[in-house]
Coordinates of C-alpha atoms in Angstrom, one line a residue:
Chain A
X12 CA 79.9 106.2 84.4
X13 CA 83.7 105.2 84.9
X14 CA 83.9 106.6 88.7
X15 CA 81.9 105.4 91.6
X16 CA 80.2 107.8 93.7
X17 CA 83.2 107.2 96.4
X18 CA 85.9 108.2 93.4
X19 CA 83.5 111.0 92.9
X20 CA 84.1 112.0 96.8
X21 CA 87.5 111.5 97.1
X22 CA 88.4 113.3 93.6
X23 CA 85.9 116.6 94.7
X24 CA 87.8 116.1 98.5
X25 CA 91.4 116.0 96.9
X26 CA 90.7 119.3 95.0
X27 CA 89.4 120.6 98.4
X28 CA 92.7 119.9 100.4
X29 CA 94.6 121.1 97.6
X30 CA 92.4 124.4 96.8
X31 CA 93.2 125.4 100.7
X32 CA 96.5 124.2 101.3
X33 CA 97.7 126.3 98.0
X34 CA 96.1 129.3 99.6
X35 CA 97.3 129.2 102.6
X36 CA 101.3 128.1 101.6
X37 CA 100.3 131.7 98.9
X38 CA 99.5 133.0 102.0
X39 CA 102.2 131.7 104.8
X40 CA 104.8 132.0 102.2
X41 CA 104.7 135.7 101.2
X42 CA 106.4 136.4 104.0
X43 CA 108.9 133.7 104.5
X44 CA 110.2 133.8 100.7
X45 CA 110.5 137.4 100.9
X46 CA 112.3 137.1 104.1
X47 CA 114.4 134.6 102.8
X48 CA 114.9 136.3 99.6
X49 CA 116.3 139.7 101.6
X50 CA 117.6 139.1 104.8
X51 CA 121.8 139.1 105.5
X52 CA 120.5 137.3 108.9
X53 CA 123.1 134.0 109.2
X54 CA 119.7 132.0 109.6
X55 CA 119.1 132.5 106.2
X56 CA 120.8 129.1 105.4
X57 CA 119.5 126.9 108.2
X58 CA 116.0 128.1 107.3
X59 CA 116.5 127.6 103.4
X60 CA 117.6 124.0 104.7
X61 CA 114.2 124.0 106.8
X62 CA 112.0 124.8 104.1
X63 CA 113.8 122.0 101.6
X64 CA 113.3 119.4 104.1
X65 CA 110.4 118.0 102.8
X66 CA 111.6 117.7 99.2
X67 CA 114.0 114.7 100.4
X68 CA 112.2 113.8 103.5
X69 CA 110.2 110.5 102.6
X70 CA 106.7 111.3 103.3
X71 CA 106.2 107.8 105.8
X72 CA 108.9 110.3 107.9
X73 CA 106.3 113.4 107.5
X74 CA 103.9 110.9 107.9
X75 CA 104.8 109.2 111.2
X76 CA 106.4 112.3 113.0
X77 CA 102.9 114.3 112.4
X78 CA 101.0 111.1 113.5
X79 CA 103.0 111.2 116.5
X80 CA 103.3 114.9 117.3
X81 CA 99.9 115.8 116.7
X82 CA 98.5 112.8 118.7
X83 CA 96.6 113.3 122.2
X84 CA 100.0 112.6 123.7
X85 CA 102.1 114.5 121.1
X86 CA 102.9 118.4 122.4
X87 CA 101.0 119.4 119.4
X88 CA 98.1 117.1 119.8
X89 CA 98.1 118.6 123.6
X90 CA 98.3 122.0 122.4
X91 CA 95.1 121.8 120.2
X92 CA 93.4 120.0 122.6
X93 CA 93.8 122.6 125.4
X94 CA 93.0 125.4 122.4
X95 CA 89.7 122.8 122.3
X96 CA 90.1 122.0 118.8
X97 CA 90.7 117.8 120.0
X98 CA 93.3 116.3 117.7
X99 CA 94.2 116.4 114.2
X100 CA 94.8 113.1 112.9
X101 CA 91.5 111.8 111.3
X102 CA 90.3 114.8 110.0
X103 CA 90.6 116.7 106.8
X104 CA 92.7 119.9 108.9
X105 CA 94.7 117.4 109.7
X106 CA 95.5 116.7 106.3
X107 CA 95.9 120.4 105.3
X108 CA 98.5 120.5 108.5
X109 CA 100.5 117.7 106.6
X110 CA 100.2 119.0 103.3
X111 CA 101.4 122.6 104.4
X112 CA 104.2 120.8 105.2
X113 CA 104.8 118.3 102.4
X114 CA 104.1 121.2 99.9
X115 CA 106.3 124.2 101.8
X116 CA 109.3 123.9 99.1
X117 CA 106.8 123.7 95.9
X118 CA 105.3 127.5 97.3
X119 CA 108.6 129.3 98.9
X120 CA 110.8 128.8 96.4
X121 CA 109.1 129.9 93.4
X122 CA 108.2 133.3 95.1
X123 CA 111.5 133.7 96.9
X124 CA 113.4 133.3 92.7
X125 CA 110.9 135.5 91.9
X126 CA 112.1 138.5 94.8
X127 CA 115.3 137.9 94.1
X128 CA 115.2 138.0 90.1
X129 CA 113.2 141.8 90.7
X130 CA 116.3 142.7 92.7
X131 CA 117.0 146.4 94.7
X132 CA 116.7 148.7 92.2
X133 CA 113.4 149.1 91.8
X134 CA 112.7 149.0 95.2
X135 CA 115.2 151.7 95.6
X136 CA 113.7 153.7 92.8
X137 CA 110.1 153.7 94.1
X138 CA 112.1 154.8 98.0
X139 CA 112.8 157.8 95.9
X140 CA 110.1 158.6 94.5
X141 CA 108.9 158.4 98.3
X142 CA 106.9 155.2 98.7
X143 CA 107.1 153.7 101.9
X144 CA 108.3 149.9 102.3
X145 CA 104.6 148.8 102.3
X146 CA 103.9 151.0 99.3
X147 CA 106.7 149.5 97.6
X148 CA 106.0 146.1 98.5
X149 CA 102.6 145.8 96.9
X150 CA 102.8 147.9 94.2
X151 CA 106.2 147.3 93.0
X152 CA 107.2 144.2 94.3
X153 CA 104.2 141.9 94.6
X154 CA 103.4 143.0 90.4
X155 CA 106.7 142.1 89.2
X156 CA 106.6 138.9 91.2
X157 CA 103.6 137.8 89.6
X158 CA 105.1 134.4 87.3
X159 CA 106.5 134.0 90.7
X160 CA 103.1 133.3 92.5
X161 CA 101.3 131.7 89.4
X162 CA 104.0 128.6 89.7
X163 CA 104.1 128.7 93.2
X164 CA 100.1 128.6 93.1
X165 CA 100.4 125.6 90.3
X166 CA 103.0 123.9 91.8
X167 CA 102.0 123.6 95.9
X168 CA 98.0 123.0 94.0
X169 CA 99.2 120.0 91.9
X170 CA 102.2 118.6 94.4
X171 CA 99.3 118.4 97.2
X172 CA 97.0 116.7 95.0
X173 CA 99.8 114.0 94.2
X174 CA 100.1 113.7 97.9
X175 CA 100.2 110.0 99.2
X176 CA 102.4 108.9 102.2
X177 CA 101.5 111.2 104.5
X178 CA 97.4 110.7 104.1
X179 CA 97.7 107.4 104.1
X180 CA 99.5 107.7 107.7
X181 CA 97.9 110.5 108.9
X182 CA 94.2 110.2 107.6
X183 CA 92.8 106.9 108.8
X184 CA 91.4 106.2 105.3
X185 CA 87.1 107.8 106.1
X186 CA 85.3 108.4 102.8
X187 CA 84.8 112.5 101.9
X188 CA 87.0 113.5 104.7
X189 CA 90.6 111.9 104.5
X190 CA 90.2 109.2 101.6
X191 CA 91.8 111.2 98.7
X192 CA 92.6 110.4 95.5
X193 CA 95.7 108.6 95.6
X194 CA 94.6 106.5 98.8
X195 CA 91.6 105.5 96.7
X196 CA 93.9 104.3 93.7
X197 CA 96.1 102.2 96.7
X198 CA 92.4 100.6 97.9
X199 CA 91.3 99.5 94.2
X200 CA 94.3 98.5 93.4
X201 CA 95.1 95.9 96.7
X202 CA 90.8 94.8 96.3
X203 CA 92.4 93.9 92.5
X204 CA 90.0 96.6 91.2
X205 CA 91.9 96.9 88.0
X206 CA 89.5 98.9 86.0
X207 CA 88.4 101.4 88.9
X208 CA 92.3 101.8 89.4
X209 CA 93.0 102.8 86.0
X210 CA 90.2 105.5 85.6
X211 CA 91.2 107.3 88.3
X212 CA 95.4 106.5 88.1
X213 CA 94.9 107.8 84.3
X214 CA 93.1 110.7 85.0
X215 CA 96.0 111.4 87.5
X216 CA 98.4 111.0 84.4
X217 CA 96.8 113.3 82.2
X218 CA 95.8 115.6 84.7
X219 CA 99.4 116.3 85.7
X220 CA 100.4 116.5 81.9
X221 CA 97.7 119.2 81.8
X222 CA 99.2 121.0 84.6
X223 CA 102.9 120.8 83.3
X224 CA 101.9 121.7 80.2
X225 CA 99.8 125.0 81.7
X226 CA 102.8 125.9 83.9
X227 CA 105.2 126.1 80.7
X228 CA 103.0 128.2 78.9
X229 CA 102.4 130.6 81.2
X230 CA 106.0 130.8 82.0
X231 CA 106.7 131.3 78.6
X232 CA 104.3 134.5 78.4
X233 CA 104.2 135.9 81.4
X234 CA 107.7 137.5 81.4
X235 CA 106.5 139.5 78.0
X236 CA 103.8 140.6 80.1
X237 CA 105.5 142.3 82.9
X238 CA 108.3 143.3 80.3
Chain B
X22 CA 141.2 88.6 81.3
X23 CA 141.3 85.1 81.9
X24 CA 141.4 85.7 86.2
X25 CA 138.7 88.2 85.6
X26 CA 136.6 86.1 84.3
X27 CA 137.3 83.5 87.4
X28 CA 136.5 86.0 89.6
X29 CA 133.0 86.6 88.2
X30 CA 132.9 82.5 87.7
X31 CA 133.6 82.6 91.4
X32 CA 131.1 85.1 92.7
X33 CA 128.1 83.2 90.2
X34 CA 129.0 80.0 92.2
X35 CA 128.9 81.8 95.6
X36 CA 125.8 83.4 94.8
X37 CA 123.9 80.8 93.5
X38 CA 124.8 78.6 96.8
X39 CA 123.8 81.2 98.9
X40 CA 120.7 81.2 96.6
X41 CA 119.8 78.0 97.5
X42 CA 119.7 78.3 101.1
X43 CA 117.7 81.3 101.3
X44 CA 113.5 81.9 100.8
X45 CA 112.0 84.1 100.3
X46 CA 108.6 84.4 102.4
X47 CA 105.7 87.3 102.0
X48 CA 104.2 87.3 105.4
X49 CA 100.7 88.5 106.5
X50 CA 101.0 91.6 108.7
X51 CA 100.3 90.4 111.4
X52 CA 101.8 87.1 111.7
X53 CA 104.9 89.3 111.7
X54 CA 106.0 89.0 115.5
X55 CA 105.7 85.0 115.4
X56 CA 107.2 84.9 112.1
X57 CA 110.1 86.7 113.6
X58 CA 110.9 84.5 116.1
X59 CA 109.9 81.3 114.2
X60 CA 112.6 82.4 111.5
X61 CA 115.2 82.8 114.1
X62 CA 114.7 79.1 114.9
X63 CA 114.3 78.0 111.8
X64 CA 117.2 79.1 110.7
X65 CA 119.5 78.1 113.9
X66 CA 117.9 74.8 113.5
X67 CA 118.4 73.8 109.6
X68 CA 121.3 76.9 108.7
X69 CA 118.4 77.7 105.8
X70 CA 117.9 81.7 105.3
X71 CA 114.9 82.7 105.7
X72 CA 114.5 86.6 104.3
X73 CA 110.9 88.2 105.4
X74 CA 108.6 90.3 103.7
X75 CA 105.3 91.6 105.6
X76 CA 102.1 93.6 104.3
X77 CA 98.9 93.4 103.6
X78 CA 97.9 90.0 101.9
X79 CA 95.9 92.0 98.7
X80 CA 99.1 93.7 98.2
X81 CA 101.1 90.5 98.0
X82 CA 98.6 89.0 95.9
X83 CA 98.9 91.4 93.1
X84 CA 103.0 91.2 93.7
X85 CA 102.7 87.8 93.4
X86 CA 100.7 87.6 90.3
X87 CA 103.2 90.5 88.1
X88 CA 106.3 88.3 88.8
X89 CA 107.3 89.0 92.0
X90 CA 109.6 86.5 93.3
X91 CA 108.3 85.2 96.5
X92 CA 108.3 81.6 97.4
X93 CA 106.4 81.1 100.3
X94 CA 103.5 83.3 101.1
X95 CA 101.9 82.8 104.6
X96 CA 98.3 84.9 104.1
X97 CA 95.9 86.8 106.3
X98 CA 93.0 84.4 105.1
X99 CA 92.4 81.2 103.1
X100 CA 90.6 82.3 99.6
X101 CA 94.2 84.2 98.5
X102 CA 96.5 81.5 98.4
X103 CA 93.3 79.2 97.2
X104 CA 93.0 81.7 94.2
X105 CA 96.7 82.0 93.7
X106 CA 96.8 77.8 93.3
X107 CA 93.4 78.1 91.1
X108 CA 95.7 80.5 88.6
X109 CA 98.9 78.3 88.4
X110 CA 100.9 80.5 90.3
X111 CA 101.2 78.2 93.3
X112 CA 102.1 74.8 93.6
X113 CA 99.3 72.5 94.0
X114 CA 98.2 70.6 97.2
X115 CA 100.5 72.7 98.6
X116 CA 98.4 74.7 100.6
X117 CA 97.8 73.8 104.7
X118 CA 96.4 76.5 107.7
X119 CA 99.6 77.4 109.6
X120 CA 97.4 79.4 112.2
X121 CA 93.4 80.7 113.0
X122 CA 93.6 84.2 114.3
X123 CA 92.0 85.9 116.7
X124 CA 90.3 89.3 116.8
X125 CA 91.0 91.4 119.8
X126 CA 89.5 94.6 120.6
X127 CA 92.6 96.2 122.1
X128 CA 93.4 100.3 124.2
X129 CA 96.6 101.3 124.4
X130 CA 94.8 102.8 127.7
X131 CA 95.3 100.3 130.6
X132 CA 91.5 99.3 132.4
X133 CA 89.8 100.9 128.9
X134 CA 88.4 98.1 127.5
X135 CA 86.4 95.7 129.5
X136 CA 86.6 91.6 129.8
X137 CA 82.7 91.7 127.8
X138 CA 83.1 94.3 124.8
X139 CA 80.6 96.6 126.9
X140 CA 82.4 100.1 126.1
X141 CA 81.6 99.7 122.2
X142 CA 77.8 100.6 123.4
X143 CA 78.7 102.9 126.4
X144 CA 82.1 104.5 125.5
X145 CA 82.2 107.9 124.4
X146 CA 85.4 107.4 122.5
X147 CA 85.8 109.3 118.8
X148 CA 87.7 107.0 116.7
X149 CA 87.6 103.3 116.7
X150 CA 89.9 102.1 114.7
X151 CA 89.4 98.5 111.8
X152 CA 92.0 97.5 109.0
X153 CA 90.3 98.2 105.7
X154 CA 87.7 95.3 105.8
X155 CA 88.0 95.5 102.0
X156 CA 91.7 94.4 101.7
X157 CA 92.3 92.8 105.4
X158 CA 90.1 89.7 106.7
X159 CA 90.8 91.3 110.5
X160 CA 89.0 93.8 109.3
X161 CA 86.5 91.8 107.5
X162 CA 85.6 89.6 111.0
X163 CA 85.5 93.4 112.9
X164 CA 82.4 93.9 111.0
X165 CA 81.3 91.2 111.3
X166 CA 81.7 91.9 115.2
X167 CA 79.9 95.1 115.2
X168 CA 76.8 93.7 113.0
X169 CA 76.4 90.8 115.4
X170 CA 76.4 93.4 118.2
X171 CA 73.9 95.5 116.4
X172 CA 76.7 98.7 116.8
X173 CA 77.4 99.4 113.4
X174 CA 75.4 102.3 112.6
X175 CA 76.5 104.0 116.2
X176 CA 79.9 103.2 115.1
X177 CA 80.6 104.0 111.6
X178 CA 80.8 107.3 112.1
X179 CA 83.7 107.1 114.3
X180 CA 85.8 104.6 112.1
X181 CA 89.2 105.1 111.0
X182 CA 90.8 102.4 109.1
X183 CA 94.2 101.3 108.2
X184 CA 95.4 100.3 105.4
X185 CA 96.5 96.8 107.2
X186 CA 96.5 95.4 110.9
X187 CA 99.9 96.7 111.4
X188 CA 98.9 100.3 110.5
X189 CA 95.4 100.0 112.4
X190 CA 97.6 99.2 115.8
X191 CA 99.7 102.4 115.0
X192 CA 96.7 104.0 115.0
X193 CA 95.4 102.8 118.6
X194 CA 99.3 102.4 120.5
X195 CA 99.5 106.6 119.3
X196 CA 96.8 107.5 121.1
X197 CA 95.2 108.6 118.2
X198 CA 92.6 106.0 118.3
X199 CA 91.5 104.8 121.7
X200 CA 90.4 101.5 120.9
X201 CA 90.5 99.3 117.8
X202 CA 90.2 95.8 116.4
X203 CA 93.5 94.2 116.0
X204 CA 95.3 90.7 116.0
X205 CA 95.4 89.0 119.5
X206 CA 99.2 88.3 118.1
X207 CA 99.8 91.9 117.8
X208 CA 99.3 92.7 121.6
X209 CA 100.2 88.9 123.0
X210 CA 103.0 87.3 124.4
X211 CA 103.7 84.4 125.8
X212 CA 100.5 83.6 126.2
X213 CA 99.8 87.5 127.9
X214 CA 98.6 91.0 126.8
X215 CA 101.8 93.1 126.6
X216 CA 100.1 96.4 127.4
X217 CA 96.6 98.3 127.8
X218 CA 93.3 96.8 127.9
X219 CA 92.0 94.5 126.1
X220 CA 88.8 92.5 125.4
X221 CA 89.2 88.8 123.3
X222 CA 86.0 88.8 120.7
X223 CA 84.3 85.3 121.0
X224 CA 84.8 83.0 118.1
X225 CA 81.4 82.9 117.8
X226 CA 80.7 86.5 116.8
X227 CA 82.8 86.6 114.0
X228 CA 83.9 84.1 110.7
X229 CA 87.2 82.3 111.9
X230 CA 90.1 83.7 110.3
X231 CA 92.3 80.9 108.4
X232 CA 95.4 81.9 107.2
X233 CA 96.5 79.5 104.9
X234 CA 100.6 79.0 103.8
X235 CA 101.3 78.0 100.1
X236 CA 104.3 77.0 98.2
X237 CA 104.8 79.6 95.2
X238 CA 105.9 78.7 91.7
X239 CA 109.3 80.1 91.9
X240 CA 109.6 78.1 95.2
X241 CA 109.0 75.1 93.6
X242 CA 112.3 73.1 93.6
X243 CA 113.8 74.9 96.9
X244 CA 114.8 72.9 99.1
X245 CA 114.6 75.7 101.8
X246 CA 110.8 76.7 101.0
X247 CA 110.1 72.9 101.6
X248 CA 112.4 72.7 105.1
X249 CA 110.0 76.0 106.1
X250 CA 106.9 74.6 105.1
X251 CA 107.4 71.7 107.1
X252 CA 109.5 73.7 109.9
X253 CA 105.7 75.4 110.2
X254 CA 104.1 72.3 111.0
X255 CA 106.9 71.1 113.6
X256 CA 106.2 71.0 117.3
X257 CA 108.6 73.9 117.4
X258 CA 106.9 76.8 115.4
X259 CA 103.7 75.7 116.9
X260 CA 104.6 76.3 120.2
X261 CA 105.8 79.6 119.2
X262 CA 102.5 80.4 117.3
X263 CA 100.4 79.5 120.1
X264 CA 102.3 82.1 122.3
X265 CA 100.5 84.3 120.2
X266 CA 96.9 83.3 120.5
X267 CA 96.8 81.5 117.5
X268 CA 94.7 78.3 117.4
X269 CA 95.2 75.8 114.8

């Protein structure tokens, strides 16, 4: 057996943390990328800038302004702690806060190209036929958005399971709850663990050739689909 | 073409002048604050350079061994730079302890932590936070700490661990943590504890902590690595490390 039972754990806890944080970007996104996608508002460009953020941001900067912030003396730290949730640093929400953040660009933009390519007129079409915006939105829009969602899905799943900075700031290294993948490459390779290292640093390799791969497949076929 | 070429003649020289006045030193992470200062002296007192690296002493090790070009490495413990001289990549009989550390169980929380260690049995604290006692030897001695105590089954559920010393007293001075296992040099000095509580671990609970200095290969024939080795020794930088709650 090349992985340890502690690989083992941090492998089945980095799908974990990526498996919810892509659901919930899926989920927070909608929304925003649509928003983003229609609106004339003159905050369109200060929010696209928002959401970008963490695409240059170094993630020590994600890493140390979250540790901060969401610490017992942090307002956010005092805010959960008065909703009686205690803090978030340490624990695997925590993480999912961070890596809502870190993975933000890698969901809305994707679904907001994906708005924007369907454009008015089919919205305006199914208006005259005499669906109502909700109507339209989930059975016109949402369908025809679909290659939209799939990379945004792939994309904010694999980006969080690269994730590294921000865990390793934020997560206080404990076995099945913060110590993900990538931390647990960083441990075997500084305790000169060479072989350990490469099992799971290759796996990493292919597994992100797999996902590319996937994500240029389906982007290749999906369009017919719709079409 | 010919002034050109004087030019870049020119700027070689410089360069390699400059070269020869500078070292380059990987410094354990928490010998960072003394290191600081002893630098600053070192270099008003001889006009060497002395440019300053700090992590985590694992990390430096594999550095060191994939070519990186450090000359002086001042570890965390005494079996890194004893390895590094075992594989040819440090000069030998070159190695000396430049400082013994001391493990302090340190609150960011002023009147936290007691004078006797008591609140690791009685405090009802969440997270206690260690440097990763695989890769840091103040990590290493902290559980060595809580064995001796008989504390580590209570405690290891509540353990979060940096990746170094330095990141394990980010930990604690957010909040984050309320108490941790740090270097005394960390939250000392001049000879005091800069801020919250702290408790000093008796030398007797834990393996002493040797960090050990040694002169690198590509240090070999600088005369600056040599004027810091010694500079380390001198009256001078032992003052300074002392301030810190280093013994020798």
């Amino acid at each position: 057996m090349p992985f340890s039972s502690a690989d083992l754990a941090a492998i089945g806890l980095t799908l974990r943390l990526a498996g919810t944080t892509m659901v919930l970007l899926l989920v927070l996104c909608t929304p925003l990328a649509w928003w983003l996608a229609h609106t004339p508002s003159r905050w369109r460009g200060p929010v696209s800038a928002m959401v970008a953020l963490p695409l240059v941001l170094p993630p020590t900067v994600i890493g140390f302004y979250l540790l901060v912030t969401l610490g017992p003396n942090g307002p956010m730290g005092q805010f959960t702690q008065w909703l009686g949730l205690g803090t978030l640093p340490f624990t695997f929400w925590g993480l999912v806060v961070g890596s809502l953040i870190y993975s933000l660009p890698f969901a809305v933009q994707p679904l907001q190209h994906a708005f924007e390519a369907i454009g008015q007129r089919p919205l305006e079409v199914a208006a005259t036929l005499g669906a109502g915006p909700l109507d339209r939105f989930f059975t016109v829009a949402l369908p025809l958005a679909r290659p939209g969602f799939i990379t945004a899905a792939i994309l904010s799943f694999a980006h969080t399971v690269g994730e590294f900075g921000v865990v390793l700031m934020l997560g206080g290294n404990i076995p099945g709850v913060t110590r993900v993948v990538s931390v647990q490459i960083y441990d075997h390779v500084e305790a000169l663990e060479y072989t350990q290292a490469h099992w799971l640093a290759g796996g990493m390799v292919l597994f992100s050739f797999v996902v590319l791969l996937g994500l240029n497949l389906t982007r290749r076929r999906i369009p017919s689909m719709v079409q | 073409m010919f002034k050109a070429l004087a030019v870049v003649g020119f700027a070689f020289a410089t360069l390699q002048a400059a070269h020869a006045d500078q070292v380059s030193v990987a410094v354990a992470a928490n010998f960072t604050a003394p290191m600081q200062k002893i630098a600053a002296a070192f270099e008003a007192d001889t006009g060497h350079k002395a440019a300053l690296a700090f992590g985590a002493t694992g990390k430096f090790y594999a550095q060191i061994t994939n070519g990186a070009p450090f000359q002086i490495l001042l570890a965390a413990d005494d079996t890194t730079p004893a390895k590094l001289e075992r594989e040819g990549k440090a000069v030998a009989h070159s190695r000396f302890t430049y400082a013994v550390g001391t493990l302090v169980l340190w609150s960011a929380q002023p009147g936290y932590v007691d004078a006797q260690g008591a609140v690791l049995k009685t405090g009802d604290f969440k997270h206690l936070a260690i440097a990763n006692p695989k890769l840091a030897p103040y990590g290493l001695a902290a559980t060595q700490v809580m064995d001796k105590l008989g504390v580590t089954a209570a405690l290891t559920p509540r353990l979060v661990q940096g990746e170094n010393i330095a990141q394990t007293y980010q930990f604690i001075a957010t909040g984050n943590a309320s108490l941790g296992f740090v270097a005394l040099s960390q939250v000392m000095a001049d000879g005091k504890i800069t801020s919250g509580s702290a408790w000093q671990v008796p030398t007797n609970l834990y393996e002493p902590i040797r960090q050990d200095a040694i002169l690198l290969e590509p240090g070999k024939d600088s005369a600056a690595a040599a004027a810091l080795l010694k500079y380390l020794r001198g009256d001078k930088a032992r003052a300074i490390i002392q301030s810190y709650g280093y013994s020798f």
